[in-house]
Tab-separated table of C-alpha atoms in Angstrom:
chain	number	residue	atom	x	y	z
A	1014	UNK	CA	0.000	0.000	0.000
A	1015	UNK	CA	1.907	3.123	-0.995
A	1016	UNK	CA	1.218	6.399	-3.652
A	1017	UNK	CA	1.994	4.704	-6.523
A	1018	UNK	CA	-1.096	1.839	-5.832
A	1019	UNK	CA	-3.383	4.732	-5.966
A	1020	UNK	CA	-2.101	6.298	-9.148
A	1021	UNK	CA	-2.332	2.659	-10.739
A	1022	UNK	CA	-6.189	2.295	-9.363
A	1023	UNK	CA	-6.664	5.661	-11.295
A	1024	UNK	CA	-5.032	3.805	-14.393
A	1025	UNK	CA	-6.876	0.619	-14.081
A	1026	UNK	CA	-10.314	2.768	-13.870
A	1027	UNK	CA	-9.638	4.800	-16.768
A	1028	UNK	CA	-8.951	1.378	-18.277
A	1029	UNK	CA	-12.450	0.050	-17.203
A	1030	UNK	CA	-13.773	3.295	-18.299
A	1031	UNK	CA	-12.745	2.763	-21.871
A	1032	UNK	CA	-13.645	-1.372	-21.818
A	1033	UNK	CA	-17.143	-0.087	-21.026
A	1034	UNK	CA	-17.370	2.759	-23.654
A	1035	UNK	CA	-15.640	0.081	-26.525
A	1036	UNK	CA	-16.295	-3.259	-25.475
A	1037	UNK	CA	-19.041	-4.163	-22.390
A	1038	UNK	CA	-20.413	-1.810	-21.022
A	1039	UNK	CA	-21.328	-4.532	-18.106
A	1040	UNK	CA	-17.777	-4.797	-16.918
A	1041	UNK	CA	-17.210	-2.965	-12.944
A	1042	UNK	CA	-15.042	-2.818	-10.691
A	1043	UNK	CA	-16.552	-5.168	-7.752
A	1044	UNK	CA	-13.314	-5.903	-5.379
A	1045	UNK	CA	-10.449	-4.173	-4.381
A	1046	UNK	CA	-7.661	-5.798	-2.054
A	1047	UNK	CA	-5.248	-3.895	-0.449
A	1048	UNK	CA	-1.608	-5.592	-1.037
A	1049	UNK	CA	1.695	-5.221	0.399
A	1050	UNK	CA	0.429	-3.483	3.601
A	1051	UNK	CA	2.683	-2.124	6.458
A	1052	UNK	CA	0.562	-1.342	9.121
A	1053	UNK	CA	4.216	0.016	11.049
A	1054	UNK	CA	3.755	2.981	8.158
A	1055	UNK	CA	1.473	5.926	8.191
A	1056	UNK	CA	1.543	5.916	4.465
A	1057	UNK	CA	-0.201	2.563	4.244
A	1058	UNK	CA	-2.691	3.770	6.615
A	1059	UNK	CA	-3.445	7.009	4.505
A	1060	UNK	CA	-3.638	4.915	1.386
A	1061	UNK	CA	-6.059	2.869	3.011
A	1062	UNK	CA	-8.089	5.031	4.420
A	1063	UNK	CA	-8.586	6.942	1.086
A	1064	UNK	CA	-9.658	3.812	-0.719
A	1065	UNK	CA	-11.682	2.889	1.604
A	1066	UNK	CA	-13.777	6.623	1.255
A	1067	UNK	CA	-14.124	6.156	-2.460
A	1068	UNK	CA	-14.848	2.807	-2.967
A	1069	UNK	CA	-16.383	1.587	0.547
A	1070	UNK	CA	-18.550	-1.155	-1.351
A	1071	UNK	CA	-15.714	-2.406	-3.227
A	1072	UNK	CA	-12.756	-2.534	-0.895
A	1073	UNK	CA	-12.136	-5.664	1.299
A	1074	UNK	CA	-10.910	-4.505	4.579
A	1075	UNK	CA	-8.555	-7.476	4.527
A	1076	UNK	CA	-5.540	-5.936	4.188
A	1077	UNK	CA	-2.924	-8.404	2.943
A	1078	UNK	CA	0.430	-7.780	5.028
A	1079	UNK	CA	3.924	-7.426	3.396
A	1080	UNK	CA	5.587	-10.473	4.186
A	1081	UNK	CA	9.015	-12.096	3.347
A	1082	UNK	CA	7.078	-15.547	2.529
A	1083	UNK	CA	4.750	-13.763	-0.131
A	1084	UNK	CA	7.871	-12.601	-1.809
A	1085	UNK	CA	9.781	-15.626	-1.692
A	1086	UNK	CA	7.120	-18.129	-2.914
A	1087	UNK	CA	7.048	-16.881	-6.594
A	1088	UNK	CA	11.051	-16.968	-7.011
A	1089	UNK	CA	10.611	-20.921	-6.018
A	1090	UNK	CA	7.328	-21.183	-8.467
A	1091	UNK	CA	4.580	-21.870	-5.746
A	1092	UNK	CA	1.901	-19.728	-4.323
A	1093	UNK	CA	2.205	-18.324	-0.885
A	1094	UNK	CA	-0.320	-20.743	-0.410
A	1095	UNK	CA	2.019	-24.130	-0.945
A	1096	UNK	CA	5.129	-22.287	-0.131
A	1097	UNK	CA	3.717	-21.566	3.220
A	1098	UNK	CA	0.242	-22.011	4.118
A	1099	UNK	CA	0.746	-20.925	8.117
A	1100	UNK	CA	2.093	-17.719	7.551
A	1101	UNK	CA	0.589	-13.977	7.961
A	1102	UNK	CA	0.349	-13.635	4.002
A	1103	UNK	CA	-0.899	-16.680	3.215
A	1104	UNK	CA	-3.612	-16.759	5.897
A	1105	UNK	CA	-4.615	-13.398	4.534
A	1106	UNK	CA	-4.987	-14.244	1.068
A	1107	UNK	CA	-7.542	-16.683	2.735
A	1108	UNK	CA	-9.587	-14.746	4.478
A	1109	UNK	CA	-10.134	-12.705	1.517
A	1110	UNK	CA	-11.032	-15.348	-0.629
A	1111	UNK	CA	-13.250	-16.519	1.864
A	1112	UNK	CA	-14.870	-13.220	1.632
A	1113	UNK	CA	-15.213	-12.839	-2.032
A	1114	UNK	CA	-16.759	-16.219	-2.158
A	1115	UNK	CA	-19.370	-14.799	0.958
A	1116	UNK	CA	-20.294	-11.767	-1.016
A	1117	UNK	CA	-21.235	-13.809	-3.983
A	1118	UNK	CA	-19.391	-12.376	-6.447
A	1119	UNK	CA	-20.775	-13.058	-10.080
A	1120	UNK	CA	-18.219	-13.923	-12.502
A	1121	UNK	CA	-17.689	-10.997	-15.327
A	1122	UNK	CA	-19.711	-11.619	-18.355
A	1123	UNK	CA	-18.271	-12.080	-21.693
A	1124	UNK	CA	-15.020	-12.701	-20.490
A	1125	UNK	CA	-13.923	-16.027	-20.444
A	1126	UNK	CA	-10.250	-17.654	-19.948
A	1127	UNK	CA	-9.199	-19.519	-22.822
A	1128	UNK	CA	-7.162	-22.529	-22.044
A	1129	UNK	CA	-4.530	-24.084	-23.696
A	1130	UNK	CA	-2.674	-27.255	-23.494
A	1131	UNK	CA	0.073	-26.127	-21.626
A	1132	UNK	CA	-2.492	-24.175	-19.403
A	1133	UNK	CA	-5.274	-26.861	-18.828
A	1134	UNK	CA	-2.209	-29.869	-17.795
């Protein structure tokens, strides 16, 4: 959670902004996660807090905490969630599935993943 995540929320809405206008005008932004969050840093907090005044509705107030483990997992191929499934990050990344599944989240229309065979072994 620093500056630059709000400037790239600004980007991705413009983004959205333009999907509608061109391409389905369905598409909205329904969940935002705060990432990399250092509650030791006043920064984070701000950040937070002004997310959380624009976009109450959309914002999970699961923060998900900078952590060593969420770093490292990538650089050894796995998820936090394989790499280490007890710690801060990982338990995190949980609860906010958990809650995305709770608020019933409908999957975005017209866009659908397209597999291929190296995806779908």
């Amino acid at each position: 959670c620093e500056y630059y995540s709000l400037e790239g929320l600004s980007l991705l809405l413009e983004t959205l902004s333009e999907v509608q206008k061109r391409l389905n005008p369905k598409i909205s932004l329904t969940t935002i996660v705060l990432t990399m969050f250092d509650s030791r840093t006043r920064l984070a907090s701000d950040v937070a807090d002004n997310v959380k005044k624009h976009f109450p509705r959309e914002l999970i107030d699961i923060p998900i905490p900078r952590a060593v483990r969420v770093s490292e997992a990538p650089s050894y191929g796995q998820t936090v969630m394989t790499y280490d499934a007890a710690s801060p990050g990982a338990i995190a990344y949980l609860s906010v599935a958990r809650e995305i599944a709770n608020r019933g989240g409908a999957p975005i229309n017209n866009l659908t993943p397209k597999l291929t065979n190296e995806s779908a072994s």
